[in-house]
Amino acid sequence: YFTIKIFAVYLFTQWVKGTFPRIRVDQMMIFAWKVLVPLVLVLILWQMLAMKLFDAQWLQLVAIFIGNIVAVGYVLNVMSKYLKSEQIRTKRAFTPKSLVGTMEPISSTSSGD
């Protein structure tokens, strides 16, 4: 039974690894420094303001929850914009601009004699 579970976990990890595109370390660092770190600082500020503005604890929790929902929406928006630009970039990368690197035969008129 244990071997079957290990095999299932292995198959799942390989499936996930093969399905999703590989993210480079520099892409993760750019995303972290440009999006996540400023967002965390804003969320900390929002939590401090919510704790000071509202006396009732349930209002504080609702305000913090709304701030978290806005943050998740912002991150998903940034990720969707990035993925759309990445799809456009990869589509342009695979369209050949010339016959260099293709399997086309060399024509007799382009000889360098």
mmCIF file of C-alpha atoms in Angstrom:
data_model
loop_
_atom_site.group_PDB
_atom_site.id
_atom_site.type_symbol
_atom_site.label_atom_id
_atom_site.label_comp_id
_atom_site.label_asym_id
_atom_site.label_seq_id
_atom_site.Cartn_x
_atom_site.Cartn_y
_atom_site.Cartn_z
ATOM 1 C CA TYR A 1 0.000 0.000 0.000
ATOM 2 C CA PHE A 2 2.830 2.394 0.857
ATOM 3 C CA THR A 3 4.537 1.721 -2.490
ATOM 4 C CA ILE A 4 1.323 2.488 -4.357
ATOM 5 C CA LYS A 5 0.984 5.805 -2.523
ATOM 6 C CA ILE A 6 4.595 6.724 -3.293
ATOM 7 C CA PHE A 7 4.076 5.839 -6.953
ATOM 8 C CA ALA A 8 0.881 7.944 -7.081
ATOM 9 C CA VAL A 9 2.656 10.954 -5.556
ATOM 10 C CA TYR A 10 5.553 10.490 -7.986
ATOM 11 C CA LEU A 11 3.185 10.338 -10.968
ATOM 12 C CA PHE A 12 1.349 13.432 -9.748
ATOM 13 C CA THR A 13 4.561 15.443 -9.342
ATOM 14 C CA GLN A 14 5.808 14.383 -12.766
ATOM 15 C CA TRP A 15 2.457 15.279 -14.310
ATOM 16 C CA VAL A 16 2.520 18.743 -12.732
ATOM 17 C CA LYS A 17 6.158 19.218 -13.707
ATOM 18 C CA GLY A 18 5.450 18.293 -17.321
ATOM 19 C CA THR A 19 2.210 20.238 -17.631
ATOM 20 C CA PHE A 20 3.160 23.681 -16.412
ATOM 21 C CA PRO A 21 5.851 25.830 -18.040
ATOM 22 C CA ARG A 22 9.162 26.062 -16.275
ATOM 23 C CA ILE A 23 9.619 29.276 -14.323
ATOM 24 C CA ARG A 24 13.157 30.565 -14.096
ATOM 25 C CA VAL A 25 14.636 31.883 -10.861
ATOM 26 C CA ASP A 26 15.083 35.391 -12.275
ATOM 27 C CA GLN A 27 11.381 35.472 -13.227
ATOM 28 C CA MET A 28 10.401 34.504 -9.682
ATOM 29 C CA MET A 29 12.703 37.139 -8.180
ATOM 30 C CA ILE A 30 11.358 39.873 -10.468
ATOM 31 C CA PHE A 31 7.798 38.909 -9.516
ATOM 32 C CA ALA A 32 8.686 38.842 -5.829
ATOM 33 C CA TRP A 33 10.438 42.220 -5.743
ATOM 34 C CA LYS A 34 8.117 44.093 -8.097
ATOM 35 C CA VAL A 35 4.764 42.678 -6.954
ATOM 36 C CA LEU A 36 4.806 40.635 -3.768
ATOM 37 C CA VAL A 37 7.068 42.706 -1.501
ATOM 38 C CA PRO A 38 5.239 46.014 -2.129
ATOM 39 C CA LEU A 39 1.926 44.187 -1.789
ATOM 40 C CA VAL A 40 2.918 42.750 1.588
ATOM 41 C CA LEU A 41 3.952 46.205 2.794
ATOM 42 C CA VAL A 42 0.588 47.618 1.705
ATOM 43 C CA LEU A 43 -1.232 44.748 3.436
ATOM 44 C CA ILE A 44 0.672 45.361 6.675
ATOM 45 C CA LEU A 45 -0.248 49.050 6.495
ATOM 46 C CA TRP A 46 -3.876 48.136 5.747
ATOM 47 C CA GLN A 47 -3.999 45.789 8.731
ATOM 48 C CA MET A 48 -2.606 48.483 11.042
ATOM 49 C CA LEU A 49 -5.181 50.981 9.791
ATOM 50 C CA ALA A 50 -8.016 48.478 10.174
ATOM 51 C CA MET A 51 -6.950 47.705 13.740
ATOM 52 C CA LYS A 52 -6.865 51.427 14.643
ATOM 53 C CA LEU A 53 -9.986 52.575 12.773
ATOM 54 C CA PHE A 54 -12.464 49.934 13.910
ATOM 55 C CA ASP A 55 -13.147 49.115 17.545
ATOM 56 C CA ALA A 56 -15.195 45.971 16.983
ATOM 57 C CA GLN A 57 -13.104 42.912 16.278
ATOM 58 C CA TRP A 58 -15.473 41.593 13.620
ATOM 59 C CA LEU A 59 -15.135 44.864 11.667
ATOM 60 C CA GLN A 60 -11.360 44.561 11.862
ATOM 61 C CA LEU A 61 -11.522 41.010 10.524
ATOM 62 C CA VAL A 62 -13.889 41.990 7.709
ATOM 63 C CA ALA A 63 -11.637 44.901 6.694
ATOM 64 C CA ILE A 64 -8.547 42.672 6.705
ATOM 65 C CA PHE A 65 -10.410 40.003 4.719
ATOM 66 C CA ILE A 66 -11.478 42.573 2.111
ATOM 67 C CA GLY A 67 -7.872 43.767 1.857
ATOM 68 C CA ASN A 68 -6.713 40.193 1.284
ATOM 69 C CA ILE A 69 -9.338 39.634 -1.419
ATOM 70 C CA VAL A 70 -8.197 42.813 -3.187
ATOM 71 C CA ALA A 71 -4.573 41.638 -2.934
ATOM 72 C CA VAL A 72 -5.386 38.233 -4.438
ATOM 73 C CA GLY A 73 -7.286 39.927 -7.266
ATOM 74 C CA TYR A 74 -4.333 42.210 -7.940
ATOM 75 C CA VAL A 75 -1.870 39.305 -8.050
ATOM 76 C CA LEU A 76 -4.127 37.329 -10.408
ATOM 77 C CA ASN A 77 -4.453 40.388 -12.658
ATOM 78 C CA VAL A 78 -0.676 40.856 -12.800
ATOM 79 C CA MET A 79 -0.153 37.155 -13.515
ATOM 80 C CA SER A 80 -2.736 37.106 -16.323
ATOM 81 C CA LYS A 81 -1.137 40.151 -17.970
ATOM 82 C CA TYR A 82 2.281 38.505 -17.725
ATOM 83 C CA LEU A 83 1.040 35.225 -19.181
ATOM 84 C CA LYS A 84 -0.636 37.018 -22.094
ATOM 85 C CA SER A 85 2.568 38.904 -22.897
ATOM 86 C CA GLU A 86 4.554 35.675 -22.552
ATOM 87 C CA GLN A 87 2.256 33.917 -25.046
ATOM 88 C CA ILE A 88 2.709 36.749 -27.536
ATOM 89 C CA ARG A 89 6.483 36.632 -27.056
ATOM 90 C CA THR A 90 6.686 32.871 -27.560
ATOM 91 C CA LYS A 91 4.471 33.020 -30.651
ATOM 92 C CA ARG A 92 6.815 35.569 -32.193
ATOM 93 C CA ALA A 93 9.847 33.480 -31.285
ATOM 94 C CA PHE A 94 8.728 30.491 -33.347
ATOM 95 C CA THR A 95 7.799 32.203 -36.615
ATOM 96 C CA PRO A 96 10.767 31.963 -38.970
ATOM 97 C CA LYS A 97 11.777 35.290 -40.517
ATOM 98 C CA SER A 98 14.066 33.684 -43.090
ATOM 99 C CA LEU A 99 15.013 30.287 -44.420
ATOM 100 C CA VAL A 100 18.111 30.117 -42.230
ATOM 101 C CA GLY A 101 17.845 27.113 -39.962
ATOM 102 C CA THR A 102 15.048 25.454 -41.919
ATOM 103 C CA MET A 103 15.234 22.296 -43.975
ATOM 104 C CA GLU A 104 14.743 24.086 -47.307
ATOM 105 C CA PRO A 105 17.157 23.106 -50.089
ATOM 106 C CA ILE A 106 19.613 25.712 -51.346
ATOM 107 C CA SER A 107 18.523 27.142 -54.687
ATOM 108 C CA SER A 108 20.949 27.191 -57.601
ATOM 109 C CA THR A 109 20.623 30.981 -58.043
ATOM 110 C CA SER A 110 22.096 31.770 -54.628
ATOM 111 C CA SER A 111 25.501 30.221 -55.277
ATOM 112 C CA GLY A 112 28.459 32.346 -54.274
ATOM 113 C CA ASP A 113 30.570 31.679 -57.422
#
